[in-house]
């Protein structure tokens, strides 16, 4: 998926700007992925 700017149309096809549609949920998903990579297991 190409990187979207905050003011680009959302990838879902809703016609809304990305920042008003899926930005928050995508950032939460990205944060969880990065957090899982940072944790170490013994």
mmCIF file of C-alpha atoms in Angstrom:
data_model
loop_
_atom_site.group_PDB
_atom_site.id
_atom_site.type_symbol
_atom_site.label_atom_id
_atom_site.label_comp_id
_atom_site.label_asym_id
_atom_site.label_seq_id
_atom_site.Cartn_x
_atom_site.Cartn_y
_atom_site.Cartn_z
ATOM 1 C CA UNK A 1 0.000 0.000 0.000
ATOM 2 C CA UNK A 2 1.510 3.380 -0.939
ATOM 3 C CA UNK A 3 2.073 5.844 1.876
ATOM 4 C CA UNK A 4 -0.841 8.247 2.164
ATOM 5 C CA UNK A 5 -0.698 11.848 3.264
ATOM 6 C CA UNK A 6 -3.123 12.993 5.938
ATOM 7 C CA UNK A 7 -5.115 15.018 3.398
ATOM 8 C CA UNK A 8 -5.247 12.360 0.664
ATOM 9 C CA UNK A 9 -8.468 10.475 0.043
ATOM 10 C CA UNK A 10 -8.722 7.399 2.232
ATOM 11 C CA UNK A 11 -7.719 4.037 0.786
ATOM 12 C CA UNK A 12 -11.073 2.478 1.758
ATOM 13 C CA UNK A 13 -12.984 4.392 -0.919
ATOM 14 C CA UNK A 14 -15.253 6.317 1.463
ATOM 15 C CA UNK A 15 -14.417 9.644 -0.177
ATOM 16 C CA UNK A 16 -13.252 11.061 3.163
ATOM 17 C CA UNK A 17 -9.786 12.382 3.885
ATOM 18 C CA UNK A 18 -7.483 9.759 5.366
ATOM 19 C CA UNK A 19 -7.031 11.756 8.598
ATOM 20 C CA UNK A 20 -10.800 11.715 9.198
ATOM 21 C CA UNK A 21 -11.345 8.089 8.240
ATOM 22 C CA UNK A 22 -8.670 5.453 8.973
ATOM 23 C CA UNK A 23 -5.605 7.353 10.222
ATOM 24 C CA UNK A 24 -6.233 6.583 13.913
ATOM 25 C CA UNK A 25 -6.916 2.882 13.394
ATOM 26 C CA UNK A 26 -3.904 2.482 11.085
ATOM 27 C CA UNK A 27 -1.643 4.209 13.619
ATOM 28 C CA UNK A 28 -2.884 1.902 16.402
ATOM 29 C CA UNK A 29 -2.182 -1.163 14.241
ATOM 30 C CA UNK A 30 1.303 0.118 13.398
ATOM 31 C CA UNK A 31 1.990 0.834 17.070
ATOM 32 C CA UNK A 32 0.995 -2.708 18.091
ATOM 33 C CA UNK A 33 3.279 -4.201 15.434
ATOM 34 C CA UNK A 34 6.215 -2.072 16.550
ATOM 35 C CA UNK A 35 5.543 -2.855 20.219
ATOM 36 C CA UNK A 36 5.513 -6.585 19.521
ATOM 37 C CA UNK A 37 8.881 -6.303 17.761
ATOM 38 C CA UNK A 38 10.406 -4.448 20.713
ATOM 39 C CA UNK A 39 9.471 -6.958 23.375
ATOM 40 C CA UNK A 40 11.982 -9.661 24.102
ATOM 41 C CA UNK A 41 11.175 -13.145 25.236
ATOM 42 C CA UNK A 42 13.404 -15.259 27.416
#
